[in-house]
Amino acid sequence: MDLARTEVARTEGDPRRRGNAARWGLIALPVAFFALFFAYPVAAIVARGLHADGAWHPGAVVDVLAQPGMRHVLWFTTWQALASTALTLLVALPGAYVFARLAFPGKEVLRAVVTVPFVLPTVVVGTAFLALVGRGGLLDDLWGVRLDTTVWAVLLAHVFFNYAVVVRTVGGLWAQLDPRQEEAARVLGASRFAAWRQVTLPALGPALAAAALMVFLFTFTSFGVVQILGGPAFSTLEVEIYRQTSEIFDLSTAAVLTLVQFAAVGAILLAHAWTVRRRESALRLVDASRTARRPHGAGQWALLASVLLTVGVLLVLPPAVLVLRSFDAPGLGYYAALTRTDGGTFLVPPLDAVGTSLRYAVAATLIAVLIGSLAAAALARRDAGRLVRGLDALLMLPLGVSAVTVGFGFLIALDRPPLDLRGSWILVPLAQALVGAPFVVRTMLPVLRAVDERLREAAAVLGASPWRVWREVDLPIVRRALLIAAGFAFAVSLGEFGATVFIARPGNPTLPVAVARLLARPGDLNYGQAMALSTILMVVCAMALLVLERLRTDRAGEW
């Protein structure tokens, strides 16, 4: 018998060794991808900025941060992120409760409406708020009120963009909390507010912290919204990095600001990872489909009405005004102008940016799905070591590290054989895939972790290779999550702006780059064309989201 077992082990291999080989095989490509197309370009531009005049300048960090202008940038970046986070939580928490606890007609449609702003490109968000609160906007026409170039325009746009983060993250957990616990506290004499504060709020703590950290991360690194709405008076770290890189050509200052942002983002992601682990392990949850009830009492009906009003004014009105402004010219004049080229800003008609963006987004989605799926599969393994789990934080870094730095780093680092990609079309999809891959991981990881490990073990015992185990065990279970992940990656890739603005060629601009260029030019025709292009981009993103909502399943998790 021992001889037989030895022979089986010799011919089939040690299962632990096969497991280690499979784990490292899964992780090898994602690590190589992020090392080559994220870490290397960022390190290259930072090194060049700190290595001026042929010598290292380690004191440059102190010199740059000592400048009054830079201290103002740091203060405004932090202050507006804190204010945006607090305002988003205040506005969105009632919505999280409504989606978690109330059942009403049109709920799924409303969920899709709430989620649309999150997948809209920041350029579209900025343009929509210009149409609402800017020069010649709706408020200007009605009451002569303009909020563009004010901090309020930036804060409201951030709430618009991040409302869904709070609703989906907090509301997703809230819907799974057993309502009988709060009811028991009320039976024992606690008021409704006291029962919520003492029972529900502590249970929601990890989800609230996770949502707040994500909103803070997105607003701390805000670029497109501040660039369009903030004007010269307001500059976040990301906007200042862009200005120092593209306008002043001061790479030393840009490198220092990149390091500061990198350190801040790293701290935020570490805190977020800790809160996510608490959320995953601290509670015993119930089926979310059984916790929602029809509104009863004047209070719940009033709350539902207030949430509907908030969604209408804050989330629906700006895009609606954007669409109306795009039709201001008679005979679809702004849309017709998109088919012509003026030989100035664009070498091709602006409408060609639609096809270019779609091609780039499809390529970026394929890359992001491949990299993100392999990474999620490695992270989902129960034998994943600490080093493998550290990949999770690495994959999230592109969401917070300056996209401007990544884009300019591509031009600096990928300029020599065998990686001379400056003249290649693949450069843009690679940059977009860096942003799409984290969404693939976040969407697929909960589903992969839910797969019964015994199914994989049984297939392996029967002689299936790791690839066959994935194809026949995991893939049928995660297919819908994979499609949802691909949809998110497509929508995010379509709207990427910070890196693409550096590497998109004049003859092949993407939609966000084309919109930004039109907004930078004076004249009503350019402004109207920007509105029309933004409307097209918004419609494409909204259609992608509707497909996602059609595919959405509770097993795919909330983000």
PDB file of C-alpha atoms in Angstrom, residues 58-330:
ATOM      1  CA  PRO A  58      16.349  64.634  -1.217  1.00  0.00           C
ATOM      2  CA  GLY A  59      15.658  68.038   0.313  1.00  0.00           C
ATOM      3  CA  ALA A  60      13.276  68.841  -2.514  1.00  0.00           C
ATOM      4  CA  VAL A  61      10.367  67.445  -0.484  1.00  0.00           C
ATOM      5  CA  VAL A  62      10.925  69.956   2.303  1.00  0.00           C
ATOM      6  CA  ASP A  63      11.556  72.802  -0.152  1.00  0.00           C
ATOM      7  CA  VAL A  64       8.354  72.164  -2.099  1.00  0.00           C
ATOM      8  CA  LEU A  65       6.132  71.671   0.939  1.00  0.00           C
ATOM      9  CA  ALA A  66       7.527  74.852   2.518  1.00  0.00           C
ATOM     10  CA  GLN A  67       6.096  76.955  -0.313  1.00  0.00           C
ATOM     11  CA  PRO A  68       2.925  78.805   0.765  1.00  0.00           C
ATOM     12  CA  GLY A  69       1.192  77.899  -2.492  1.00  0.00           C
ATOM     13  CA  MET A  70       1.828  74.176  -1.967  1.00  0.00           C
ATOM     14  CA  ARG A  71       0.586  74.332   1.623  1.00  0.00           C
ATOM     15  CA  HIS A  72      -2.618  75.895   0.311  1.00  0.00           C
ATOM     16  CA  VAL A  73      -2.985  73.059  -2.229  1.00  0.00           C
ATOM     17  CA  LEU A  74      -2.517  70.450   0.515  1.00  0.00           C
ATOM     18  CA  TRP A  75      -4.980  72.218   2.790  1.00  0.00           C
ATOM     19  CA  PHE A  76      -7.636  72.624   0.091  1.00  0.00           C
ATOM     20  CA  THR A  77      -7.222  69.009  -1.089  1.00  0.00           C
ATOM     21  CA  THR A  78      -7.745  67.678   2.428  1.00  0.00           C
ATOM     22  CA  TRP A  79     -10.451  70.148   3.417  1.00  0.00           C
ATOM     23  CA  GLN A  80     -12.612  69.662   0.328  1.00  0.00           C
ATOM     24  CA  ALA A  81     -12.253  65.862   0.606  1.00  0.00           C
ATOM     25  CA  LEU A  82     -13.419  65.934   4.238  1.00  0.00           C
ATOM     26  CA  ALA A  83     -16.274  68.309   3.414  1.00  0.00           C
ATOM     27  CA  SER A  84     -17.307  66.247   0.380  1.00  0.00           C
ATOM     28  CA  THR A  85     -17.261  63.042   2.425  1.00  0.00           C
ATOM     29  CA  ALA A  86     -19.333  64.507   5.256  1.00  0.00           C
ATOM     30  CA  LEU A  87     -21.854  66.052   2.849  1.00  0.00           C
ATOM     31  CA  THR A  88     -22.142  62.813   0.851  1.00  0.00           C
ATOM     32  CA  LEU A  89     -22.810  60.765   3.983  1.00  0.00           C
ATOM     33  CA  LEU A  90     -25.391  63.288   5.183  1.00  0.00           C
ATOM     34  CA  VAL A  91     -27.254  63.307   1.863  1.00  0.00           C
ATOM     35  CA  ALA A  92     -26.920  59.602   0.970  1.00  0.00           C
ATOM     36  CA  LEU A  93     -27.628  57.811   4.276  1.00  0.00           C
ATOM     37  CA  PRO A  94     -31.420  58.334   4.014  1.00  0.00           C
ATOM     38  CA  GLY A  95     -31.186  56.812   0.538  1.00  0.00           C
ATOM     39  CA  ALA A  96     -29.254  53.835   1.911  1.00  0.00           C
ATOM     40  CA  TYR A  97     -32.071  53.214   4.420  1.00  0.00           C
ATOM     41  CA  VAL A  98     -34.781  53.510   1.771  1.00  0.00           C
ATOM     42  CA  PHE A  99     -33.093  50.990  -0.527  1.00  0.00           C
ATOM     43  CA  ALA A 100     -32.342  48.639   2.378  1.00  0.00           C
ATOM     44  CA  ARG A 101     -35.613  48.648   4.301  1.00  0.00           C
ATOM     45  CA  LEU A 102     -38.423  49.867   2.025  1.00  0.00           C
ATOM     46  CA  ALA A 103     -40.114  48.059  -0.861  1.00  0.00           C
ATOM     47  CA  PHE A 104     -41.879  50.231  -3.443  1.00  0.00           C
ATOM     48  CA  PRO A 105     -42.713  50.148  -7.180  1.00  0.00           C
ATOM     49  CA  GLY A 106     -39.829  51.176  -9.440  1.00  0.00           C
ATOM     50  CA  LYS A 107     -37.153  50.412  -6.856  1.00  0.00           C
ATOM     51  CA  GLU A 108     -34.856  48.638  -9.327  1.00  0.00           C
ATOM     52  CA  VAL A 109     -35.192  51.459 -11.849  1.00  0.00           C
ATOM     53  CA  LEU A 110     -34.371  53.965  -9.125  1.00  0.00           C
ATOM     54  CA  ARG A 111     -31.354  51.874  -8.130  1.00  0.00           C
ATOM     55  CA  ALA A 112     -30.049  52.106 -11.696  1.00  0.00           C
ATOM     56  CA  VAL A 113     -30.663  55.873 -11.765  1.00  0.00           C
ATOM     57  CA  VAL A 114     -28.708  56.288  -8.525  1.00  0.00           C
ATOM     58  CA  THR A 115     -25.807  54.216  -9.844  1.00  0.00           C
ATOM     59  CA  VAL A 116     -25.443  55.989 -13.209  1.00  0.00           C
ATOM     60  CA  PRO A 117     -23.492  58.991 -11.818  1.00  0.00           C
ATOM     61  CA  PHE A 118     -20.806  56.717 -10.371  1.00  0.00           C
ATOM     62  CA  VAL A 119     -19.875  55.305 -13.780  1.00  0.00           C
ATOM     63  CA  LEU A 120     -20.022  58.675 -15.546  1.00  0.00           C
ATOM     64  CA  PRO A 121     -16.644  60.140 -16.498  1.00  0.00           C
ATOM     65  CA  THR A 122     -15.608  63.053 -14.325  1.00  0.00           C
ATOM     66  CA  VAL A 123     -15.466  65.226 -17.446  1.00  0.00           C
ATOM     67  CA  VAL A 124     -19.169  64.566 -18.043  1.00  0.00           C
ATOM     68  CA  VAL A 125     -19.976  65.339 -14.406  1.00  0.00           C
ATOM     69  CA  GLY A 126     -18.082  68.624 -14.625  1.00  0.00           C
ATOM     70  CA  THR A 127     -19.797  69.520 -17.903  1.00  0.00           C
ATOM     71  CA  ALA A 128     -23.247  68.655 -16.516  1.00  0.00           C
ATOM     72  CA  PHE A 129     -22.746  70.961 -13.534  1.00  0.00           C
ATOM     73  CA  LEU A 130     -21.459  73.698 -15.832  1.00  0.00           C
ATOM     74  CA  ALA A 131     -24.751  73.404 -17.707  1.00  0.00           C
ATOM     75  CA  LEU A 132     -26.597  73.719 -14.389  1.00  0.00           C
ATOM     76  CA  VAL A 133     -24.625  76.289 -12.379  1.00  0.00           C
ATOM     77  CA  GLY A 134     -22.121  77.810 -14.841  1.00  0.00           C
ATOM     78  CA  ARG A 135     -22.208  80.773 -17.186  1.00  0.00           C
ATOM     79  CA  GLY A 136     -25.357  80.500 -19.263  1.00  0.00           C
ATOM     80  CA  GLY A 137     -26.505  77.567 -17.157  1.00  0.00           C
ATOM     81  CA  LEU A 138     -29.999  76.906 -15.865  1.00  0.00           C
ATOM     82  CA  LEU A 139     -29.548  78.816 -12.583  1.00  0.00           C
ATOM     83  CA  ASP A 140     -27.918  81.709 -14.433  1.00  0.00           C
ATOM     84  CA  ASP A 141     -30.814  81.932 -16.894  1.00  0.00           C
ATOM     85  CA  LEU A 142     -33.526  81.680 -14.227  1.00  0.00           C
ATOM     86  CA  TRP A 143     -32.128  83.692 -11.313  1.00  0.00           C
ATOM     87  CA  GLY A 144     -28.760  85.045 -12.412  1.00  0.00           C
ATOM     88  CA  VAL A 145     -26.970  82.710  -9.982  1.00  0.00           C
ATOM     89  CA  ARG A 146     -23.592  81.182 -10.885  1.00  0.00           C
ATOM     90  CA  LEU A 147     -21.734  78.676  -8.711  1.00  0.00           C
ATOM     91  CA  ASP A 148     -18.960  77.645 -11.105  1.00  0.00           C
ATOM     92  CA  THR A 149     -15.458  78.552  -9.905  1.00  0.00           C
ATOM     93  CA  THR A 150     -16.803  78.237  -6.335  1.00  0.00           C
ATOM     94  CA  VAL A 151     -16.169  75.458  -3.863  1.00  0.00           C
ATOM     95  CA  TRP A 152     -19.890  74.698  -3.699  1.00  0.00           C
ATOM     96  CA  ALA A 153     -19.925  73.557  -7.318  1.00  0.00           C
ATOM     97  CA  VAL A 154     -17.067  71.158  -6.555  1.00  0.00           C
ATOM     98  CA  LEU A 155     -18.722  69.811  -3.393  1.00  0.00           C
ATOM     99  CA  LEU A 156     -22.099  69.251  -5.071  1.00  0.00           C
ATOM    100  CA  ALA A 157     -20.453  67.510  -8.025  1.00  0.00           C
ATOM    101  CA  HIS A 158     -18.589  65.222  -5.612  1.00  0.00           C
ATOM    102  CA  VAL A 159     -21.850  64.342  -3.841  1.00  0.00           C
ATOM    103  CA  PHE A 160     -23.435  63.643  -7.233  1.00  0.00           C
ATOM    104  CA  PHE A 161     -20.567  61.339  -8.174  1.00  0.00           C
ATOM    105  CA  ASN A 162     -20.270  59.456  -4.851  1.00  0.00           C
ATOM    106  CA  TYR A 163     -23.921  59.178  -3.755  1.00  0.00           C
ATOM    107  CA  ALA A 164     -24.073  55.611  -5.077  1.00  0.00           C
ATOM    108  CA  VAL A 165     -20.953  54.574  -3.141  1.00  0.00           C
ATOM    109  CA  VAL A 166     -22.726  55.187   0.162  1.00  0.00           C
ATOM    110  CA  VAL A 167     -26.079  53.776  -0.980  1.00  0.00           C
ATOM    111  CA  ARG A 168     -24.560  50.554  -2.328  1.00  0.00           C
ATOM    112  CA  THR A 169     -21.939  50.001   0.388  1.00  0.00           C
ATOM    113  CA  VAL A 170     -23.973  50.959   3.466  1.00  0.00           C
ATOM    114  CA  GLY A 171     -27.372  50.008   2.048  1.00  0.00           C
ATOM    115  CA  GLY A 172     -26.064  46.622   0.936  1.00  0.00           C
ATOM    116  CA  LEU A 173     -25.093  45.722   4.509  1.00  0.00           C
ATOM    117  CA  TRP A 174     -28.129  47.427   6.047  1.00  0.00           C
ATOM    118  CA  ALA A 175     -30.446  45.235   3.962  1.00  0.00           C
ATOM    119  CA  GLN A 176     -28.776  42.126   5.409  1.00  0.00           C
ATOM    120  CA  LEU A 177     -29.040  43.140   9.078  1.00  0.00           C
ATOM    121  CA  ASP A 178     -31.765  41.300  10.961  1.00  0.00           C
ATOM    122  CA  PRO A 179     -34.451  43.942  11.747  1.00  0.00           C
ATOM    123  CA  ARG A 180     -35.685  41.853  14.686  1.00  0.00           C
ATOM    124  CA  GLN A 181     -32.711  42.997  16.758  1.00  0.00           C
ATOM    125  CA  GLU A 182     -33.837  46.620  16.541  1.00  0.00           C
ATOM    126  CA  GLU A 183     -37.446  45.572  17.116  1.00  0.00           C
ATOM    127  CA  ALA A 184     -36.410  43.740  20.285  1.00  0.00           C
ATOM    128  CA  ALA A 185     -34.757  46.901  21.602  1.00  0.00           C
ATOM    129  CA  ARG A 186     -37.966  48.854  20.989  1.00  0.00           C
ATOM    130  CA  VAL A 187     -40.014  46.204  22.799  1.00  0.00           C
ATOM    131  CA  LEU A 188     -37.707  46.715  25.794  1.00  0.00           C
ATOM    132  CA  GLY A 189     -38.599  50.408  25.847  1.00  0.00           C
ATOM    133  CA  ALA A 190     -36.049  52.073  23.596  1.00  0.00           C
ATOM    134  CA  SER A 191     -37.239  54.818  21.280  1.00  0.00           C
ATOM    135  CA  ARG A 192     -36.884  54.353  17.512  1.00  0.00           C
ATOM    136  CA  PHE A 193     -33.813  56.616  17.396  1.00  0.00           C
ATOM    137  CA  ALA A 194     -32.258  55.046  20.509  1.00  0.00           C
ATOM    138  CA  ALA A 195     -32.742  51.543  19.092  1.00  0.00           C
ATOM    139  CA  TRP A 196     -31.122  52.590  15.818  1.00  0.00           C
ATOM    140  CA  ARG A 197     -28.235  54.333  17.588  1.00  0.00           C
ATOM    141  CA  GLN A 198     -27.509  51.486  19.995  1.00  0.00           C
ATOM    142  CA  VAL A 199     -28.202  48.444  17.776  1.00  0.00           C
ATOM    143  CA  THR A 200     -28.054  49.269  14.060  1.00  0.00           C
ATOM    144  CA  LEU A 201     -25.459  52.044  13.970  1.00  0.00           C
ATOM    145  CA  PRO A 202     -22.669  49.960  15.615  1.00  0.00           C
ATOM    146  CA  ALA A 203     -23.391  47.136  13.173  1.00  0.00           C
ATOM    147  CA  LEU A 204     -23.195  49.574  10.255  1.00  0.00           C
ATOM    148  CA  GLY A 205     -19.941  51.052  11.558  1.00  0.00           C
ATOM    149  CA  PRO A 206     -17.571  49.051   9.313  1.00  0.00           C
ATOM    150  CA  ALA A 207     -19.659  49.724   6.195  1.00  0.00           C
ATOM    151  CA  LEU A 208     -19.921  53.432   7.053  1.00  0.00           C
ATOM    152  CA  ALA A 209     -16.161  53.606   7.554  1.00  0.00           C
ATOM    153  CA  ALA A 210     -15.508  51.747   4.289  1.00  0.00           C
ATOM    154  CA  ALA A 211     -17.869  54.040   2.339  1.00  0.00           C
ATOM    155  CA  ALA A 212     -16.422  57.183   3.937  1.00  0.00           C
ATOM    156  CA  LEU A 213     -12.881  56.102   3.130  1.00  0.00           C
ATOM    157  CA  MET A 214     -13.759  55.360  -0.489  1.00  0.00           C
ATOM    158  CA  VAL A 215     -15.523  58.711  -0.909  1.00  0.00           C
ATOM    159  CA  PHE A 216     -12.566  60.463   0.729  1.00  0.00           C
ATOM    160  CA  LEU A 217     -10.171  58.631  -1.609  1.00  0.00           C
ATOM    161  CA  PHE A 218     -12.115  59.588  -4.749  1.00  0.00           C
ATOM    162  CA  THR A 219     -12.470  63.240  -3.698  1.00  0.00           C
ATOM    163  CA  PHE A 220      -8.900  63.544  -2.358  1.00  0.00           C
ATOM    164  CA  THR A 221      -7.599  62.532  -5.803  1.00  0.00           C
ATOM    165  CA  SER A 222     -10.267  64.454  -7.749  1.00  0.00           C
ATOM    166  CA  PHE A 223      -9.071  65.821 -11.080  1.00  0.00           C
ATOM    167  CA  GLY A 224     -11.662  66.257 -13.825  1.00  0.00           C
ATOM    168  CA  VAL A 225     -14.348  67.810 -11.612  1.00  0.00           C
ATOM    169  CA  VAL A 226     -11.977  70.325  -9.990  1.00  0.00           C
ATOM    170  CA  GLN A 227     -10.236  71.076 -13.295  1.00  0.00           C
ATOM    171  CA  ILE A 228     -13.528  72.030 -14.953  1.00  0.00           C
ATOM    172  CA  LEU A 229     -15.478  73.567 -12.048  1.00  0.00           C
ATOM    173  CA  GLY A 230     -12.805  74.860  -9.699  1.00  0.00           C
ATOM    174  CA  GLY A 231     -11.162  77.369 -11.996  1.00  0.00           C
ATOM    175  CA  PRO A 232      -7.745  78.842 -11.179  1.00  0.00           C
ATOM    176  CA  ALA A 233      -8.680  79.536  -7.552  1.00  0.00           C
ATOM    177  CA  PHE A 234      -8.967  75.883  -6.484  1.00  0.00           C
ATOM    178  CA  SER A 235      -6.411  73.186  -7.057  1.00  0.00           C
ATOM    179  CA  THR A 236      -6.195  69.687  -5.589  1.00  0.00           C
ATOM    180  CA  LEU A 237      -2.960  67.714  -5.527  1.00  0.00           C
ATOM    181  CA  GLU A 238      -3.975  65.950  -8.741  1.00  0.00           C
ATOM    182  CA  VAL A 239      -4.743  69.211 -10.544  1.00  0.00           C
ATOM    183  CA  GLU A 240      -1.503  70.777  -9.291  1.00  0.00           C
ATOM    184  CA  ILE A 241       0.502  67.758 -10.473  1.00  0.00           C
ATOM    185  CA  TYR A 242      -1.062  68.199 -13.910  1.00  0.00           C
ATOM    186  CA  ARG A 243      -0.291  71.932 -13.915  1.00  0.00           C
ATOM    187  CA  GLN A 244       3.319  71.455 -12.798  1.00  0.00           C
ATOM    188  CA  THR A 245       3.833  68.695 -15.374  1.00  0.00           C
ATOM    189  CA  SER A 246       2.080  69.990 -18.489  1.00  0.00           C
ATOM    190  CA  GLU A 247       2.131  73.788 -18.097  1.00  0.00           C
ATOM    191  CA  ILE A 248       5.161  74.707 -15.954  1.00  0.00           C
ATOM    192  CA  PHE A 249       7.284  71.595 -16.736  1.00  0.00           C
ATOM    193  CA  ASP A 250       8.538  71.480 -13.153  1.00  0.00           C
ATOM    194  CA  LEU A 251       9.019  67.729 -12.717  1.00  0.00           C
ATOM    195  CA  SER A 252      10.707  68.161  -9.332  1.00  0.00           C
ATOM    196  CA  THR A 253       7.625  69.746  -7.772  1.00  0.00           C
ATOM    197  CA  ALA A 254       5.330  67.260  -9.530  1.00  0.00           C
ATOM    198  CA  ALA A 255       7.437  64.357  -8.188  1.00  0.00           C
ATOM    199  CA  VAL A 256       7.226  65.633  -4.620  1.00  0.00           C
ATOM    200  CA  LEU A 257       3.461  66.097  -4.836  1.00  0.00           C
ATOM    201  CA  THR A 258       3.147  62.590  -6.297  1.00  0.00           C
ATOM    202  CA  LEU A 259       5.041  61.158  -3.307  1.00  0.00           C
ATOM    203  CA  VAL A 260       2.790  63.062  -0.894  1.00  0.00           C
ATOM    204  CA  GLN A 261      -0.334  61.795  -2.638  1.00  0.00           C
ATOM    205  CA  PHE A 262       1.079  58.273  -2.788  1.00  0.00           C
ATOM    206  CA  ALA A 263       1.688  58.253   0.988  1.00  0.00           C
ATOM    207  CA  ALA A 264      -1.800  59.591   1.714  1.00  0.00           C
ATOM    208  CA  VAL A 265      -3.476  57.095  -0.612  1.00  0.00           C
ATOM    209  CA  GLY A 266      -1.481  54.224   0.904  1.00  0.00           C
ATOM    210  CA  ALA A 267      -2.700  55.157   4.388  1.00  0.00           C
ATOM    211  CA  ILE A 268      -6.310  55.411   3.160  1.00  0.00           C
ATOM    212  CA  LEU A 269      -6.157  52.016   1.449  1.00  0.00           C
ATOM    213  CA  LEU A 270      -4.679  50.342   4.533  1.00  0.00           C
ATOM    214  CA  ALA A 271      -7.511  51.760   6.643  1.00  0.00           C
ATOM    215  CA  HIS A 272     -10.045  50.668   4.013  1.00  0.00           C
ATOM    216  CA  ALA A 273      -8.675  47.106   3.922  1.00  0.00           C
ATOM    217  CA  TRP A 274      -8.991  46.898   7.708  1.00  0.00           C
ATOM    218  CA  THR A 275     -12.597  48.102   7.666  1.00  0.00           C
ATOM    219  CA  VAL A 276     -13.517  45.682   4.877  1.00  0.00           C
ATOM    220  CA  ARG A 277     -12.139  42.755   6.892  1.00  0.00           C
ATOM    221  CA  ARG A 278     -14.206  43.888   9.873  1.00  0.00           C
ATOM    222  CA  ARG A 279     -17.320  44.144   7.723  1.00  0.00           C
ATOM    223  CA  GLU A 280     -16.791  40.663   6.291  1.00  0.00           C
ATOM    224  CA  SER A 281     -16.219  38.952   9.630  1.00  0.00           C
ATOM    225  CA  ALA A 282     -18.077  40.871  12.326  1.00  0.00           C
ATOM    226  CA  LEU A 283     -21.703  40.128  11.547  1.00  0.00           C
ATOM    227  CA  ARG A 284     -24.154  37.349  11.017  1.00  0.00           C
ATOM    228  CA  LEU A 285     -26.348  38.378   8.123  1.00  0.00           C
ATOM    229  CA  VAL A 286     -29.750  37.369   6.766  1.00  0.00           C
ATOM    230  CA  ASP A 287     -31.233  37.218   3.280  1.00  0.00           C
ATOM    231  CA  ALA A 288     -31.599  40.807   2.068  1.00  0.00           C
ATOM    232  CA  SER A 289     -34.735  39.998   0.069  1.00  0.00           C
ATOM    233  CA  ARG A 290     -36.695  39.383   3.292  1.00  0.00           C
ATOM    234  CA  THR A 291     -35.910  42.594   5.161  1.00  0.00           C
ATOM    235  CA  ALA A 292     -37.629  45.193   2.922  1.00  0.00           C
ATOM    236  CA  ARG A 293     -41.240  46.151   3.711  1.00  0.00           C
ATOM    237  CA  ARG A 294     -43.742  48.541   2.187  1.00  0.00           C
ATOM    238  CA  PRO A 295     -43.575  51.992   3.811  1.00  0.00           C
ATOM    239  CA  HIS A 296     -45.964  52.449   6.716  1.00  0.00           C
ATOM    240  CA  GLY A 297     -46.691  55.572   8.662  1.00  0.00           C
ATOM    241  CA  ALA A 298     -46.283  59.206   7.682  1.00  0.00           C
ATOM    242  CA  GLY A 299     -42.590  59.221   8.658  1.00  0.00           C
ATOM    243  CA  GLN A 300     -41.523  56.505   6.210  1.00  0.00           C
ATOM    244  CA  TRP A 301     -43.595  57.928   3.384  1.00  0.00           C
ATOM    245  CA  ALA A 302     -42.094  61.371   4.023  1.00  0.00           C
ATOM    246  CA  LEU A 303     -38.595  59.862   4.044  1.00  0.00           C
ATOM    247  CA  LEU A 304     -39.238  58.087   0.742  1.00  0.00           C
ATOM    248  CA  ALA A 305     -40.549  61.332  -0.784  1.00  0.00           C
ATOM    249  CA  SER A 306     -37.500  63.267   0.405  1.00  0.00           C
ATOM    250  CA  VAL A 307     -35.138  60.681  -1.086  1.00  0.00           C
ATOM    251  CA  LEU A 308     -36.999  60.787  -4.404  1.00  0.00           C
ATOM    252  CA  LEU A 309     -36.774  64.597  -4.368  1.00  0.00           C
ATOM    253  CA  THR A 310     -33.037  64.459  -3.598  1.00  0.00           C
ATOM    254  CA  VAL A 311     -32.416  61.990  -6.409  1.00  0.00           C
ATOM    255  CA  GLY A 312     -34.444  64.148  -8.793  1.00  0.00           C
ATOM    256  CA  VAL A 313     -32.709  67.431  -7.974  1.00  0.00           C
ATOM    257  CA  LEU A 314     -29.172  66.221  -7.320  1.00  0.00           C
ATOM    258  CA  LEU A 315     -28.770  63.202  -9.614  1.00  0.00           C
ATOM    259  CA  VAL A 316     -31.278  63.644 -12.446  1.00  0.00           C
ATOM    260  CA  LEU A 317     -31.401  67.416 -12.983  1.00  0.00           C
ATOM    261  CA  PRO A 318     -27.720  68.031 -13.936  1.00  0.00           C
ATOM    262  CA  PRO A 319     -27.639  65.325 -16.673  1.00  0.00           C
ATOM    263  CA  ALA A 320     -31.073  66.440 -17.888  1.00  0.00           C
ATOM    264  CA  VAL A 321     -29.888  70.045 -18.231  1.00  0.00           C
ATOM    265  CA  LEU A 322     -26.778  68.792 -20.034  1.00  0.00           C
ATOM    266  CA  VAL A 323     -28.959  67.003 -22.592  1.00  0.00           C
ATOM    267  CA  LEU A 324     -31.199  70.067 -23.058  1.00  0.00           C
ATOM    268  CA  ARG A 325     -28.190  72.368 -23.556  1.00  0.00           C
ATOM    269  CA  SER A 326     -26.849  70.022 -26.242  1.00  0.00           C
ATOM    270  CA  PHE A 327     -30.021  70.691 -28.266  1.00  0.00           C
ATOM    271  CA  ASP A 328     -29.916  74.509 -27.940  1.00  0.00           C
ATOM    272  CA  ALA A 329     -28.712  75.012 -31.518  1.00  0.00           C
ATOM    273  CA  PRO A 330     -31.447  74.743 -34.172  1.00  0.00           C
TER     274      PRO A 330
END
